[in-house]
Short mmCIF file of C-alpha atoms in Angstrom, two decimals:
data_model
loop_
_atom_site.label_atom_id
_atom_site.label_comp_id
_atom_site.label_asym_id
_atom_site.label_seq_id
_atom_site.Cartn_x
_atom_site.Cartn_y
_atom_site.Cartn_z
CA UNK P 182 137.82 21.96 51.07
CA UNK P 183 137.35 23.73 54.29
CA UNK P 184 137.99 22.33 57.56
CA UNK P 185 136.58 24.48 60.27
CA UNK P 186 138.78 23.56 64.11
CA UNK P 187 137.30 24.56 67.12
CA UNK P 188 139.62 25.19 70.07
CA UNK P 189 138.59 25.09 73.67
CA UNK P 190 139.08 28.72 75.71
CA UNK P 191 141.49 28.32 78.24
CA UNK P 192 138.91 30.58 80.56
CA UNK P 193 135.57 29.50 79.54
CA UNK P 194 133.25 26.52 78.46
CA UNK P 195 130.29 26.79 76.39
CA UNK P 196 126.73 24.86 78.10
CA UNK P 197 124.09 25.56 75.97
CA UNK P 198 123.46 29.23 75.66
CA UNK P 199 125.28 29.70 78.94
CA UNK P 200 129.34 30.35 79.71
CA UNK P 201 130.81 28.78 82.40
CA UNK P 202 134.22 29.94 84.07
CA UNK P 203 135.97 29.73 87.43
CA UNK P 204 136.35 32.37 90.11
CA UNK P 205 139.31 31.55 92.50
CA UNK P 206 138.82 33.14 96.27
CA UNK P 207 140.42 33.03 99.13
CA UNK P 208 138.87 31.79 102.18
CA UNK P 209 138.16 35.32 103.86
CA UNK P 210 136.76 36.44 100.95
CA UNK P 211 134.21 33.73 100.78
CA UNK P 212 133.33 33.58 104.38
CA UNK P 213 133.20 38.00 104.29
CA UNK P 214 132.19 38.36 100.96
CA UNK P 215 133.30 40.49 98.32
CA UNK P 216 132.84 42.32 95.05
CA UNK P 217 135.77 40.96 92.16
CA UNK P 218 135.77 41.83 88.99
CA UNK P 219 134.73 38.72 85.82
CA UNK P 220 135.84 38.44 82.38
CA UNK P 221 132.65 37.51 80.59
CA UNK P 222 132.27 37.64 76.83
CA UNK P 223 130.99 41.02 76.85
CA UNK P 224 134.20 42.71 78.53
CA UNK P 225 134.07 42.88 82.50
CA UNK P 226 131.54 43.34 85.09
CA UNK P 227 132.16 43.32 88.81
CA UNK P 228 130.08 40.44 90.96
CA UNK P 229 128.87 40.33 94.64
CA UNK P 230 130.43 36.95 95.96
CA UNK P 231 127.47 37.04 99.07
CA UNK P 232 129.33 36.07 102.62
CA UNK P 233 129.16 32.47 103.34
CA UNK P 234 129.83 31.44 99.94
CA UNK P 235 130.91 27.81 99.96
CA UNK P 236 133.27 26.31 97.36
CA UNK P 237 131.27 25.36 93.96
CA UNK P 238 128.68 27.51 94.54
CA UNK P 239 127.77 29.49 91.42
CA UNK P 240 126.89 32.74 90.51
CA UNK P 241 124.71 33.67 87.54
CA UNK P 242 125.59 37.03 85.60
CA UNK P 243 122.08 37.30 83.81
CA UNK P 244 122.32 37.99 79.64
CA UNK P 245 126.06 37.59 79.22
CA UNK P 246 126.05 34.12 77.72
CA UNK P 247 126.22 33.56 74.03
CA UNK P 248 123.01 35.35 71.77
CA UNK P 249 120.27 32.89 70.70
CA UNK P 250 119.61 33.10 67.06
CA UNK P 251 116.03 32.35 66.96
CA UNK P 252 114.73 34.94 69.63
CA UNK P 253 116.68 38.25 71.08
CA UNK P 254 117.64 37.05 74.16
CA UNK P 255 121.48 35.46 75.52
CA UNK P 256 121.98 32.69 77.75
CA UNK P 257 124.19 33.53 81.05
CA UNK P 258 127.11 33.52 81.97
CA UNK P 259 127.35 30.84 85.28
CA UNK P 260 130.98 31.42 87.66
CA UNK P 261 131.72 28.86 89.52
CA UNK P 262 133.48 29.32 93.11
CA UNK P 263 136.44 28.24 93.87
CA UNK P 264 137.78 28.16 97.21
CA UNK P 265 141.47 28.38 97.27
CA UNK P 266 143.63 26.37 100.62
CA UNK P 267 146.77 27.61 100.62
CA UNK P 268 149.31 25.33 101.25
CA UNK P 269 152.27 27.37 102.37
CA UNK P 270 151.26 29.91 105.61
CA UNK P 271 153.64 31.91 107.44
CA UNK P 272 154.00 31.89 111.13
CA UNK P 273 151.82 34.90 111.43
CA UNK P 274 148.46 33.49 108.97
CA UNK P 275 148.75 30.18 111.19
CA UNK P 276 148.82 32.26 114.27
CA UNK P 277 145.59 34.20 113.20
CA UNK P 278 143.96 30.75 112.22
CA UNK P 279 144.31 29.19 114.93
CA UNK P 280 142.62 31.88 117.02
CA UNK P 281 140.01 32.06 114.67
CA UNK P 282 139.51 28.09 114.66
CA UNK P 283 139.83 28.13 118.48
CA UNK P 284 136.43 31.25 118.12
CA UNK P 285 134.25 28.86 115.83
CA UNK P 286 132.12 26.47 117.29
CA UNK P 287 132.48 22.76 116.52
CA UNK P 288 130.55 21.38 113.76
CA UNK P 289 127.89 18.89 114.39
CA UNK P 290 126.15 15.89 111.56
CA UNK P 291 123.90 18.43 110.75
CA UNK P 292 125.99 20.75 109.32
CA UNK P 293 127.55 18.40 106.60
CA UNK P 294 125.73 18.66 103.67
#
């Protein structure tokens, strides 16, 4: 007999063709943007998080999902964002925040989505 186990990845879930993961951020990198580095299948690549990324957006890496045995092509790999609240600040981050909240304008219906 052979029994064949599969074991979830601790990092990534198969959809398909496709790889999902999660990308933790921190909330300036989100609102700034930035370029971090993914673990994909293939080894690591580097992604553009765009500025104004909201949490559970998702960013497609194009062709590093898993190969599709009846053509040539691979699915992609899809990162999910995750926007990280820290729970802990210093006296100095809650300083800074609070000028920045007092900077932003209030938000109106319109801007819940």
């Amino acid at each position: 007999y052979i029994v064949i186990e599969i074991i979830a990845h601790p990092q990534f879930k198969r959809e398909g063709r496709n790889i999902l993961s999660v990308l933790k951020l921190h909330y300036p990198q989100a609102v700034l943007g930035a370029r971090i580095p993914v673990e994909t299948l293939w080894g690591e690549t580097t992604i553009t998080v765009p500025p104004g990324t909201s949490s559970g957006a998702v960013i497609r890496i194009k062709g590093k999902g898993v190969p599709d045995l009846q053509s040539s092509g691979r699915g992609d790999h899809l990162v999910r964002v995750d926007v990280v609240i820290p729970t802990h600040i210093t006296p100095a981050q809650k300083r800074l925040l609070k000028e920045l909240s007092d900077l932003l304008p209030p938000l109106t219906p319109s801007d819940e989505t």
